[in-house]
Short mmCIF file of C-alpha atoms in Angstrom, two decimals:
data_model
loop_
_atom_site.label_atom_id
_atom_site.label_comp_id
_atom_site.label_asym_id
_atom_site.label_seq_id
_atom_site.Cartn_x
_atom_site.Cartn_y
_atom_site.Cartn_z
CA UNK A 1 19.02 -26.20 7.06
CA UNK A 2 15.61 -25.15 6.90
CA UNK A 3 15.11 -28.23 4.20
CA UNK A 4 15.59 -30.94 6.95
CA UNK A 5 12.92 -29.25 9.42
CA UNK A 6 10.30 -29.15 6.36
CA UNK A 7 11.23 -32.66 5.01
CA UNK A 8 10.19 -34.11 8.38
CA UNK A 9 6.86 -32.03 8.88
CA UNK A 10 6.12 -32.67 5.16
CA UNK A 11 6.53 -36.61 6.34
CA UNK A 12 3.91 -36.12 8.73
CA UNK A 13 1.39 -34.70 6.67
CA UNK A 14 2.03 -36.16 3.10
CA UNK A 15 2.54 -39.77 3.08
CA UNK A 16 5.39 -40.80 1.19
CA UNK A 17 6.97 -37.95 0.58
CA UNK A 18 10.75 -38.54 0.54
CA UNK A 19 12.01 -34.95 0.63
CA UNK A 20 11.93 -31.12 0.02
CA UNK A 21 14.01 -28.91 -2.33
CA UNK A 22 14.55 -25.62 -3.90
CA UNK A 23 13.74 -24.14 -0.38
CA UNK A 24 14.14 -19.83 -0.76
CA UNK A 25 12.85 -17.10 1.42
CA UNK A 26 10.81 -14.93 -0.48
CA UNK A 27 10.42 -12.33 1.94
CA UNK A 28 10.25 -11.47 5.26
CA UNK A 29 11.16 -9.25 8.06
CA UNK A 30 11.74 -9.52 11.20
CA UNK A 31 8.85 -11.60 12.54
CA UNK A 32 7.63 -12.70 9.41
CA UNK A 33 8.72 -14.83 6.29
CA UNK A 34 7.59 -16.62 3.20
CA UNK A 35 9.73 -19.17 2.07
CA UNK A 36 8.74 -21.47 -1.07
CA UNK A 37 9.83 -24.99 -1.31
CA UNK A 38 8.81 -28.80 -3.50
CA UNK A 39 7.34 -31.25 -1.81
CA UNK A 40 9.17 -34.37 -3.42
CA UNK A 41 7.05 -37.41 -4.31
CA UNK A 42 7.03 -40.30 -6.38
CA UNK A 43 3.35 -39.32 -7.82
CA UNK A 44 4.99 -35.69 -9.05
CA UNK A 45 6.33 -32.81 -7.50
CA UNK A 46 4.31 -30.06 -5.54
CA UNK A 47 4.68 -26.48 -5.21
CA UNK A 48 4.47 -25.19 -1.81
CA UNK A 49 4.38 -22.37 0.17
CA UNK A 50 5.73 -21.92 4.04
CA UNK A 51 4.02 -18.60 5.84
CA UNK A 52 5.47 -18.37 9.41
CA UNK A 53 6.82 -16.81 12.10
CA UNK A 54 10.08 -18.12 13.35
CA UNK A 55 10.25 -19.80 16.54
CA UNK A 56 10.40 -16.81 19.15
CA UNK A 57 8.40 -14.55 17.11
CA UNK A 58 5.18 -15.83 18.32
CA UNK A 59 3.41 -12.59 19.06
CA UNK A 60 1.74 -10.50 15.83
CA UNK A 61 1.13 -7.05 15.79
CA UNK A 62 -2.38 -5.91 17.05
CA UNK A 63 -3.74 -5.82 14.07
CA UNK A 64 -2.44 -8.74 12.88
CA UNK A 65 -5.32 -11.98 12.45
CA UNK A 66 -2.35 -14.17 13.13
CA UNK A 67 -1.41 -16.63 11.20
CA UNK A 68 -3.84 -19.80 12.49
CA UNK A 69 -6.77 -17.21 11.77
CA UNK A 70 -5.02 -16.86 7.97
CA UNK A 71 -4.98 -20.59 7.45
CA UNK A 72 -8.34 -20.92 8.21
CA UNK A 73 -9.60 -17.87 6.53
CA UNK A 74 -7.55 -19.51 3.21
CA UNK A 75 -9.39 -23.04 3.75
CA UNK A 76 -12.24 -21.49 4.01
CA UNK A 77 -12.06 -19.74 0.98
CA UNK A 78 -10.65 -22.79 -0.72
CA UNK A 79 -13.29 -25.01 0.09
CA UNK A 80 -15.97 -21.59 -1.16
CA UNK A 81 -14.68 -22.16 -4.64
CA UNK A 82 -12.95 -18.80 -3.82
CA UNK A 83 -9.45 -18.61 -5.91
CA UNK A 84 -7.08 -19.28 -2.78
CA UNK A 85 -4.47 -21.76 -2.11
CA UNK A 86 -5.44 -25.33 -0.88
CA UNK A 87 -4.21 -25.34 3.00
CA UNK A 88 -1.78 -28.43 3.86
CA UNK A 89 -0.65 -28.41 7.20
CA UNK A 90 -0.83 -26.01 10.02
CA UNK A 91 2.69 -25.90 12.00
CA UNK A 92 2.68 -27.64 15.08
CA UNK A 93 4.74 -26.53 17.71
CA UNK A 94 7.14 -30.17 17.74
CA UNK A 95 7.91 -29.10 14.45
CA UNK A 96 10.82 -26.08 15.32
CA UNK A 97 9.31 -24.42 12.34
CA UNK A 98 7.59 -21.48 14.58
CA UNK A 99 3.89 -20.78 14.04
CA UNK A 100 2.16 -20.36 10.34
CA UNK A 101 1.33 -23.03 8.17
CA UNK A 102 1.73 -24.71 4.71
CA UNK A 103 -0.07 -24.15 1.45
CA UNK A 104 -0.11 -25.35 -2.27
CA UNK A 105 1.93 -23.20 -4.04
CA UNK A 106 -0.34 -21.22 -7.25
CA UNK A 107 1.72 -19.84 -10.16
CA UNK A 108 0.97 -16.32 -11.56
CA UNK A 109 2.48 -12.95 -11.06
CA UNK A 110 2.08 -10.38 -8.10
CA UNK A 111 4.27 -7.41 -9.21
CA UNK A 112 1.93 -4.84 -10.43
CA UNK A 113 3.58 -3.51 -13.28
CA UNK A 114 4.16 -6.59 -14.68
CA UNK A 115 0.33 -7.21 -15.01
CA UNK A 116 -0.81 -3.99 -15.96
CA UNK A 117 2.03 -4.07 -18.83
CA UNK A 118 3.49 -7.56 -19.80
CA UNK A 119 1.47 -9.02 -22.88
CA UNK A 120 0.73 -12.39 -21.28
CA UNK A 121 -1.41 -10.70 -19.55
CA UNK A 122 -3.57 -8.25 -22.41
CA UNK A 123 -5.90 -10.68 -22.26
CA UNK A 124 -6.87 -10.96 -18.50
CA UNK A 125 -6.56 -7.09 -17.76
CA UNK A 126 -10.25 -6.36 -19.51
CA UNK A 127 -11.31 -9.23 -17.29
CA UNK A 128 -9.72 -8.89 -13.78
CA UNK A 129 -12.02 -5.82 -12.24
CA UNK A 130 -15.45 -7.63 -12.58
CA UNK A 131 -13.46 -10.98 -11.55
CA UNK A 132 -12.26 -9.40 -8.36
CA UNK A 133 -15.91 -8.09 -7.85
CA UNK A 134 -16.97 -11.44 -7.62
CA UNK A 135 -14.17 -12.78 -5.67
CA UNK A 136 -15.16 -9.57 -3.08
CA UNK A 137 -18.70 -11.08 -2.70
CA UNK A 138 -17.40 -14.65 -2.42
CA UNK A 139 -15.02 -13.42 0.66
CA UNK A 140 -17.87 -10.99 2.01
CA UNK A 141 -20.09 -13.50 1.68
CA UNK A 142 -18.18 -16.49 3.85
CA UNK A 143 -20.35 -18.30 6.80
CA UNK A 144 -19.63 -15.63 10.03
CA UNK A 145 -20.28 -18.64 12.10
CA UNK A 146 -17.19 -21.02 10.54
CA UNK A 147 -15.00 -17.53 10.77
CA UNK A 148 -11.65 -17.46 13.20
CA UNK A 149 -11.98 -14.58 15.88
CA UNK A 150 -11.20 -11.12 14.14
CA UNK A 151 -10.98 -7.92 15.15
CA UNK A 152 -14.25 -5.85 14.64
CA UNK A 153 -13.52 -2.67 12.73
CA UNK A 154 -15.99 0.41 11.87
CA UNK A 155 -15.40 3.55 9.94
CA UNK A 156 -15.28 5.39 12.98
CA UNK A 157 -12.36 3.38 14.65
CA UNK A 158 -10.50 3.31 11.51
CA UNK A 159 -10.77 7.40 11.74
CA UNK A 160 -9.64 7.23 15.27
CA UNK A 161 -7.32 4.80 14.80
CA UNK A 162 -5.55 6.88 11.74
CA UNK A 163 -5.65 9.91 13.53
CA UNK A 164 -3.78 8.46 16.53
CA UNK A 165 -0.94 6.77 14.17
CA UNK A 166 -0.35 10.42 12.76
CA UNK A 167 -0.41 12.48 15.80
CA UNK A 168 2.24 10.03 16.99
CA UNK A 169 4.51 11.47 13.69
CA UNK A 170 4.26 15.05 15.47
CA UNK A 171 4.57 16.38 11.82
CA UNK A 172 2.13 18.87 10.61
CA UNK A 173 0.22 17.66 7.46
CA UNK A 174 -2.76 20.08 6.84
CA UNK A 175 -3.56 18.27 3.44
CA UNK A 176 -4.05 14.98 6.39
CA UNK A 177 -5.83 17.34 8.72
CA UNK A 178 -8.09 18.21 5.60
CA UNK A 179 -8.51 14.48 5.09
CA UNK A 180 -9.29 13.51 8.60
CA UNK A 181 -12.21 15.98 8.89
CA UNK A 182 -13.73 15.20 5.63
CA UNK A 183 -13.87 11.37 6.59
CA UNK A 184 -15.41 12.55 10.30
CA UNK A 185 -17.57 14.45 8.49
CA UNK A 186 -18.59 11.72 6.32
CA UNK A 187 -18.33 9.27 8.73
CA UNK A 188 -21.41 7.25 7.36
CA UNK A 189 -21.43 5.02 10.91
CA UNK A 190 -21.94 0.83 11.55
CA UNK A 191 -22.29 -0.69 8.24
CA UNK A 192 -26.15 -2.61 8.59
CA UNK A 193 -23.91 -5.52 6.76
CA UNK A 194 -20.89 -6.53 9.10
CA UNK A 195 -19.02 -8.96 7.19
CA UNK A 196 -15.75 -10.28 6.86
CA UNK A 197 -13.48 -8.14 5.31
CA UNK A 198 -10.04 -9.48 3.52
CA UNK A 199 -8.50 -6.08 4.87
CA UNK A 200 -5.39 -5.55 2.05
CA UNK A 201 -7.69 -6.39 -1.28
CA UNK A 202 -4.86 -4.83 -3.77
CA UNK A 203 -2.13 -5.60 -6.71
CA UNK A 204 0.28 -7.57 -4.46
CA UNK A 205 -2.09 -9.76 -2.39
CA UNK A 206 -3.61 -11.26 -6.03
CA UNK A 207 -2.00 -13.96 -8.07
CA UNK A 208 -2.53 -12.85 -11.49
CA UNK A 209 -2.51 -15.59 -14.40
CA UNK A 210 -2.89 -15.03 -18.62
CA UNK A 211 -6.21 -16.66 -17.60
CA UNK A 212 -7.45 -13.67 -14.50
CA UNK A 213 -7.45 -13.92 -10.98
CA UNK A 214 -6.18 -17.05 -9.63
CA UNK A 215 -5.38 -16.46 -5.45
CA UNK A 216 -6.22 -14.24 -3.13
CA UNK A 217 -3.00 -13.97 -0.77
CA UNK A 218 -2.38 -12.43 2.93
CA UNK A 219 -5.56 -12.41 5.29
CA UNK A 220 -3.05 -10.36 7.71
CA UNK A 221 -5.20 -7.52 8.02
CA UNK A 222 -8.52 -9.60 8.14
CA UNK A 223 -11.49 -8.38 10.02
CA UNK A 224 -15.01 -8.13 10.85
CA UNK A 225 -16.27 -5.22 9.31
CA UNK A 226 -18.11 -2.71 6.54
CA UNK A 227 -17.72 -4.72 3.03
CA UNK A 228 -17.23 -1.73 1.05
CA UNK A 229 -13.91 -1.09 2.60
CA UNK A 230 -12.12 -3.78 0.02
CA UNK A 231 -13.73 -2.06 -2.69
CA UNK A 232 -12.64 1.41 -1.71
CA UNK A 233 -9.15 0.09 -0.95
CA UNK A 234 -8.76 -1.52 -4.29
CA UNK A 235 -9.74 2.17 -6.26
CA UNK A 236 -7.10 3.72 -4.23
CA UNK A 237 -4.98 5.81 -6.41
CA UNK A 238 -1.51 4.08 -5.14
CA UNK A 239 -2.65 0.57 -6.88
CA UNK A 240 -3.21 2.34 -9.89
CA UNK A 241 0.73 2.59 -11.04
CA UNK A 242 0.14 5.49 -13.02
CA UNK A 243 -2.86 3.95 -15.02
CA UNK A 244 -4.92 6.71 -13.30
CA UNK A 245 -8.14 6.44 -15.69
CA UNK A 246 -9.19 2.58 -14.10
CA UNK A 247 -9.67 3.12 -10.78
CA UNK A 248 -9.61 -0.94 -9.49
CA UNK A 249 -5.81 -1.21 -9.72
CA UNK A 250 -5.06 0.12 -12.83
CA UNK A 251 -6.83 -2.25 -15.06
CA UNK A 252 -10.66 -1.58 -14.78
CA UNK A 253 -13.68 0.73 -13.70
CA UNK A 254 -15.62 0.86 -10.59
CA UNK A 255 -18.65 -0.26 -12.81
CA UNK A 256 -17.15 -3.78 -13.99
CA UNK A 257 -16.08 -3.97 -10.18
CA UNK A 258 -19.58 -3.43 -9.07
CA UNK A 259 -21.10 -5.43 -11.81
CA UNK A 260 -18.75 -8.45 -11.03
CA UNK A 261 -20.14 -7.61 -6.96
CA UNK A 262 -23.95 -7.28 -7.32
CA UNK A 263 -23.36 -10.95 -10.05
CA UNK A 264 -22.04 -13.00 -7.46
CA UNK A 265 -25.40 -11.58 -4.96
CA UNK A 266 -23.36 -8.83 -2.97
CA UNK A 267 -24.85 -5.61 -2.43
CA UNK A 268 -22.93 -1.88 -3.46
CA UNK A 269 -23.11 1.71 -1.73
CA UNK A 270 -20.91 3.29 -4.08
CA UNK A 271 -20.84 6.44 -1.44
CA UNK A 272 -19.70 4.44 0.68
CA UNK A 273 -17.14 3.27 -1.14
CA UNK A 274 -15.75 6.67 -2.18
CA UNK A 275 -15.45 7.05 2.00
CA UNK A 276 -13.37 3.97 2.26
CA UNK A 277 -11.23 5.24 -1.05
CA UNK A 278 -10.35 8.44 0.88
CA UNK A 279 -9.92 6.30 3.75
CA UNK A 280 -7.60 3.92 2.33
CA UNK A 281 -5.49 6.69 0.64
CA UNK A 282 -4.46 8.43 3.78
CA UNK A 283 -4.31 5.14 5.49
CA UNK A 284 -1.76 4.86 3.16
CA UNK A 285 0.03 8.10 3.20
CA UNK A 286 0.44 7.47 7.13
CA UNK A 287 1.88 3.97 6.33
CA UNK A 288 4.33 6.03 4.36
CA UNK A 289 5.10 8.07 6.95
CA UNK A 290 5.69 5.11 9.26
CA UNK A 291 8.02 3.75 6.59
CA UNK A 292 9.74 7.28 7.69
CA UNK A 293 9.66 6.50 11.12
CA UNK A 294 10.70 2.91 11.23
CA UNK A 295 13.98 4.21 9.18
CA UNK A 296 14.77 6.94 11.23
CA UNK A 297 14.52 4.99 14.55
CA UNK A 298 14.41 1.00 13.77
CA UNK A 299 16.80 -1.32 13.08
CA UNK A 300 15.34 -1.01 9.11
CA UNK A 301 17.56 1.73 8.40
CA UNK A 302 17.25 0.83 4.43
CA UNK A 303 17.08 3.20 1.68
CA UNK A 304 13.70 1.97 0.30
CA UNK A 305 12.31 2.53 3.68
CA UNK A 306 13.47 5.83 3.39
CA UNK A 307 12.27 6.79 0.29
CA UNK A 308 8.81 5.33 0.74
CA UNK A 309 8.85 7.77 3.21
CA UNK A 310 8.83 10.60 0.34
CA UNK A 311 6.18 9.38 -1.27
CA UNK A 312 3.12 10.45 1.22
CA UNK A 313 3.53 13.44 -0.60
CA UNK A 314 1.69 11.06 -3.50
CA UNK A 315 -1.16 10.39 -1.14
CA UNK A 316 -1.68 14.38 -0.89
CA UNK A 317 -1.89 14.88 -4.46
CA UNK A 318 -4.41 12.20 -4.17
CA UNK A 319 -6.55 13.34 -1.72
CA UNK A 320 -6.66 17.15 -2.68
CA UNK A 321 -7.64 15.45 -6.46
CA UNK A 322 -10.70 13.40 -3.75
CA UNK A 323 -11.73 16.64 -1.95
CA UNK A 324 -10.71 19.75 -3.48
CA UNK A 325 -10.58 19.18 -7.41
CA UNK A 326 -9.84 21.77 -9.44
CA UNK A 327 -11.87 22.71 -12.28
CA UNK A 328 -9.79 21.76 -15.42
CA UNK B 1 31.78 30.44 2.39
CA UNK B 2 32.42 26.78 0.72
CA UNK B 3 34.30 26.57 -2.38
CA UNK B 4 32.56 25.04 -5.62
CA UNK B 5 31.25 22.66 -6.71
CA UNK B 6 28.03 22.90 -5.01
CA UNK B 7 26.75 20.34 -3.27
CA UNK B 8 24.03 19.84 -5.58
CA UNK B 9 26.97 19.52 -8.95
CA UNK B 10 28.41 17.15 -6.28
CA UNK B 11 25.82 14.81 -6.09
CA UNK B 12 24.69 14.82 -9.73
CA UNK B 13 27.84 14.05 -10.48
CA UNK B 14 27.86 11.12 -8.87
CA UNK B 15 24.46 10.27 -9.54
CA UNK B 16 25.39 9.94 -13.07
CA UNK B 17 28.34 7.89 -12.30
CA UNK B 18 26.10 5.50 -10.85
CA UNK B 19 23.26 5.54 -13.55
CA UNK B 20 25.83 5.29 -16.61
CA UNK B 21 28.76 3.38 -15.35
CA UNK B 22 27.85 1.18 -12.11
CA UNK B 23 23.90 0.32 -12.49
CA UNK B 24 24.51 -1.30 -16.26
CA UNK B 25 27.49 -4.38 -14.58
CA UNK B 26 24.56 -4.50 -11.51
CA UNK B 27 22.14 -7.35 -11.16
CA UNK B 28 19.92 -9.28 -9.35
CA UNK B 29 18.62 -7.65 -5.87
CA UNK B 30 21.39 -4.89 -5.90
CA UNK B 31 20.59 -3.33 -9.45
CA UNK B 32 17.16 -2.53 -7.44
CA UNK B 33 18.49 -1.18 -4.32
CA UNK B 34 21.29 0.96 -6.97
CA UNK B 35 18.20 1.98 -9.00
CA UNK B 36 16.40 3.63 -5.70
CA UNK B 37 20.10 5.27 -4.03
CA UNK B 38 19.87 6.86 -7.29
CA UNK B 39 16.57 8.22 -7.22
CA UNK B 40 17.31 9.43 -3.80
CA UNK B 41 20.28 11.11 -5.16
CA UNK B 42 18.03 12.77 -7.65
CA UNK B 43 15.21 13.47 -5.09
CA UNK B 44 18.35 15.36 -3.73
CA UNK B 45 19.32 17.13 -6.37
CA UNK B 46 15.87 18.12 -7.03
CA UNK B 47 15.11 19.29 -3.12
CA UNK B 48 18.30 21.75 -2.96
CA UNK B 49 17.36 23.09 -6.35
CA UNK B 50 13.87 23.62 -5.64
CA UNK B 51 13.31 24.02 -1.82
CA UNK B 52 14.17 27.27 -1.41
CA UNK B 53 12.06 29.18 -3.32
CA UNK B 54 9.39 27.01 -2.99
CA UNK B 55 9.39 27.36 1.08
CA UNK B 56 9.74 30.83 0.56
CA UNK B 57 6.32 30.93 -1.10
CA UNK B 58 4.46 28.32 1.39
CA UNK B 59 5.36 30.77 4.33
CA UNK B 60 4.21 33.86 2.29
CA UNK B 61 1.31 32.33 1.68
CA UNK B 62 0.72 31.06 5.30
CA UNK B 63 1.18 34.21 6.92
CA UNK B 64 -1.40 35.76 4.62
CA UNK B 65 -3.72 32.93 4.72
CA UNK B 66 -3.57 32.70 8.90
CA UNK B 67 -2.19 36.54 9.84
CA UNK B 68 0.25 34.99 11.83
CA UNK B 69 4.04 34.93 11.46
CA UNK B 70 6.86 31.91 12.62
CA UNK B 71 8.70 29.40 11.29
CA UNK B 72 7.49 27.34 8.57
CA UNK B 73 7.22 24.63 10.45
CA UNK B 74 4.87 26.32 12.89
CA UNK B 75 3.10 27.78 10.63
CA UNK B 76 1.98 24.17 9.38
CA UNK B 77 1.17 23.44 13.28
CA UNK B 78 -0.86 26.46 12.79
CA UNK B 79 -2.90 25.50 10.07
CA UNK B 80 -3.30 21.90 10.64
CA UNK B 81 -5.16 22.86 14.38
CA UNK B 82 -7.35 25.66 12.55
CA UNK B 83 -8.01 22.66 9.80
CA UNK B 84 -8.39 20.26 12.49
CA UNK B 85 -10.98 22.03 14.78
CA UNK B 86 -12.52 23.79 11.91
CA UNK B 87 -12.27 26.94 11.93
CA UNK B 88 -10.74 27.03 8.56
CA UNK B 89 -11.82 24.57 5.56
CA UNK B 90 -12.15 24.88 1.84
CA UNK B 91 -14.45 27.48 1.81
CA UNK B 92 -11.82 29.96 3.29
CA UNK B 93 -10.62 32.36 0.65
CA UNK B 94 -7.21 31.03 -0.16
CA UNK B 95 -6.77 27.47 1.47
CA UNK B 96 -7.23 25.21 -1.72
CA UNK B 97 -5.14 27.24 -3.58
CA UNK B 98 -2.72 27.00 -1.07
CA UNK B 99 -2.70 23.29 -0.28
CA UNK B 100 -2.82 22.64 -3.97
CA UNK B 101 0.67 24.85 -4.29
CA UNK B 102 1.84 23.24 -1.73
CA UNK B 103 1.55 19.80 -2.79
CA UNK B 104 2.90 20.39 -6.43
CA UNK B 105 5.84 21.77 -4.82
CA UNK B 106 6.48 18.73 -2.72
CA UNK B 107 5.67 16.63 -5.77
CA UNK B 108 8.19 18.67 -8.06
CA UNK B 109 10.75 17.34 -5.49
CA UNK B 110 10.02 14.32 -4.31
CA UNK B 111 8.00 12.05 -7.31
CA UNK B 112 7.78 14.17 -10.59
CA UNK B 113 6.97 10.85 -12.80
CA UNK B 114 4.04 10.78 -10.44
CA UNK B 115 0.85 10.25 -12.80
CA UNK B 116 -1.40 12.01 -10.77
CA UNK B 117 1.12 14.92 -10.32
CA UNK B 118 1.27 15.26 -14.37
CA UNK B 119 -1.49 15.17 -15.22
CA UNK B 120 -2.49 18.28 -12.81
CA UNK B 121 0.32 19.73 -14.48
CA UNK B 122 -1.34 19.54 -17.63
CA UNK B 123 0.49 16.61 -19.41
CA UNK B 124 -1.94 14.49 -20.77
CA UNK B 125 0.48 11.65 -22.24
CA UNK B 126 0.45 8.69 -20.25
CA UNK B 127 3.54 7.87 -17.92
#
């Protein structure tokens, strides 16, 4: 059904185009889906990719960019010689396809375990952390004046911000508590750089190929903000998938990270980046315990939900290992 | 009092059923939904084998640590404010320690495979 809508957008935007097929949801929840789809042509088939909300589901949470700021965050990127999808069509509201947009679809792998384990890709692992350094300063590095209206975001709302979501559990988590006043403590203020920041830098959001990084996916979280906050959410222990000794997501070192960084003409405060790695771990412990939440009183009442719930207990072992190592 | 099997011979039991006889004929999107009801089952399993004596411990070690008795639940509440406003950190005789015990209890239940948890066990061979 959803073919017929696409063939006639795809019309509009790709002359001679006769058709779509092969049309599958690849995810999606409630407001949100990815479906992927061929454009049919008589110069060749091309891969595509539909990000939307459904019609109805206009409204993204507050965080959210929304999904015209994503299309032009990815275009942007594109057209920086960044590794992201080519952008071809924004939805139009005529269409009855909801709000998002249309990109080329890149082949690769997302699933994390895949890429730190699967031969095919022995040869791009040594490679990936300095290539994702670079692809940080690229993104970081993007004209503020072309950028979409973000949200601005310092260390000190992101504190606040945490702290809120967990009080709102009304579970007592001293190993959190212990967190939360370390990063107040540390709290190193306004970054002097404010740039954009891609927000959800990790194994999931990067198409992997044999060859390295080839797309950077989901600008959802997007904002205006302290640079080193990718780099400290890539090191997070949880992107690691039990390769605990390379810190950028299980395939390389903070050095080859930096190196890749300061190449492409961005700037590191590695202590600044440990802030954002503490940050980012109990950012993602409370996610966990929203997963909780969200099962217990949502309309999600799944199993995986559940048990992602059970696994904040992860994010304490990695925060104790942060701020109160013990001498072994 | 309930008659045997225990709950917990109950649910391994089953949990075995499903891992040796159901998960192999699975596929496709279910086989991963089977694979995590297992490792709830398991998570289970582990919980009412563990849980008591390892609660038992946490509030021992909470009433010494903040002179205060209650349930272990408010005992938490306890420690989290004096954490939260400062008046205890890690230089306080007795909190790392604690915390630390703590967490490798929860982790014993809820994700022993955890990297991060074995190696602070002292198993140095990769996962």
């Amino acid at each position: 059904m959803i073919e017929a809508e696409l063939a006639r957008c795809v019309a509009s935007f790709h002359p001679g185009a006769t058709g779509v097929t092969g049309a599958a949801k690849l995810s999606g929840g409630a407001s949100q889906e990815t479906w992927t789809f061929d454009i049919v042509h008589p110069d060749g088939t091309i891969g595509a990719i539909l990000r939307r909300a459904p019609p109805g589901f206009g409204a993204a949470p507050s965080r959210a960019a929304g999904l015209d700021a994503e299309a032009s965050l990815m275009q942007l990127a594109h057209d920086a010689g960044l590794p992201s999808p080519r952008v071809l069509h924004v939805l139009r509201p005529e269409e009855g396809l909801g709000t998002g947009f249309i990109m080329a679809r890149v082949e690769g792998e997302t699933i994390a375990r895949k890429i730190l384990r699967d031969e095919q890709f022995a040869k791009a692992r040594p490679l990936l952390a300095r290539q994702l350094g670079k692809v940080a300063a690229g993104i970081h590095g993007l004209p503020a004046t072309k950028l979409p209206k973000l949200r601005q975001m310092t260390a000190t709302k992101e504190i606040g911000d945490l702290e809120r979501e967990y009080r709102g559990f009304d579970w007592p988590r001293p190993v959190f508590e212990l967190a939360l006043r370390w990063l107040r403590d540390h709290d190193p203020g306004p970054s002097d750089e404010m740039t954009l920041v891609h927000g959800d830098f990790r194994h999931g959001n990067l198409i992997i190929g044999p060859d390295g990084v080839r797309a950077v996916l989901d600008w959802e979280l997007a904002h205006f903000g302290d640079p080193m906050e990718d780099l400290g959410w890539i090191c997070v222990n949880s992107w690691r998938f039990g390769e605990i000794d390379k810190p950028v997501g299980g395939f390389g070192s903070r050095e080859e990270l930096f190196a890749g960084y300061e190449e492409a003409g961005g700037t590191v405060d590695p202590s600044r980046v440990m802030f954002w790695e503490v940050m980012g771990t109990l950012r993602w412990g409370v996610m966990c315990c929203g997963m909780m939440q969200r099962f217990r009183i949502g309309p999600d009442h799944s199993m995986e939900r559940a048990m992602i719930g059970r696994r904040a207990s992860e994010t304490e072992i990695d925060l104790l290992r942060l701020l109160a190592p013990r001498g072994r | 009092m309930q008659d045997e099997p225990t709950p917990t011979e109950l649910i391994k039991a089953v949990a075995d059923f499903l891992r040796n006889e159901i998960a192999p004929a699975i596929t496709g999107h279910n086989s991963f939904k089977l694979r995590v009801g297992i490792n709830a089952l398991d998570l289970v399993t582990r919980q009412l084998t563990l849980a008591q004596t390892a609660d038992a411990a946490e509030a021992a070690r909470l009433e010494q640590l903040l002179g205060a008795d209650g349930s272990l639940i408010e005992l938490n509440r306890l420690l989290s404010e004096k954490i939260a406003s400062g008046v205890v950190d890690l230089q306080t005789p007795g909190l790392a320690d604690h915390l630390w015990q703590t967490t490798m209890d929860k982790l014993a239940v809820d994700q022993p495979n955890y990297a991060a948890y074995k190696r602070e066990m002292g198993d140095t061979t990769r996962s």
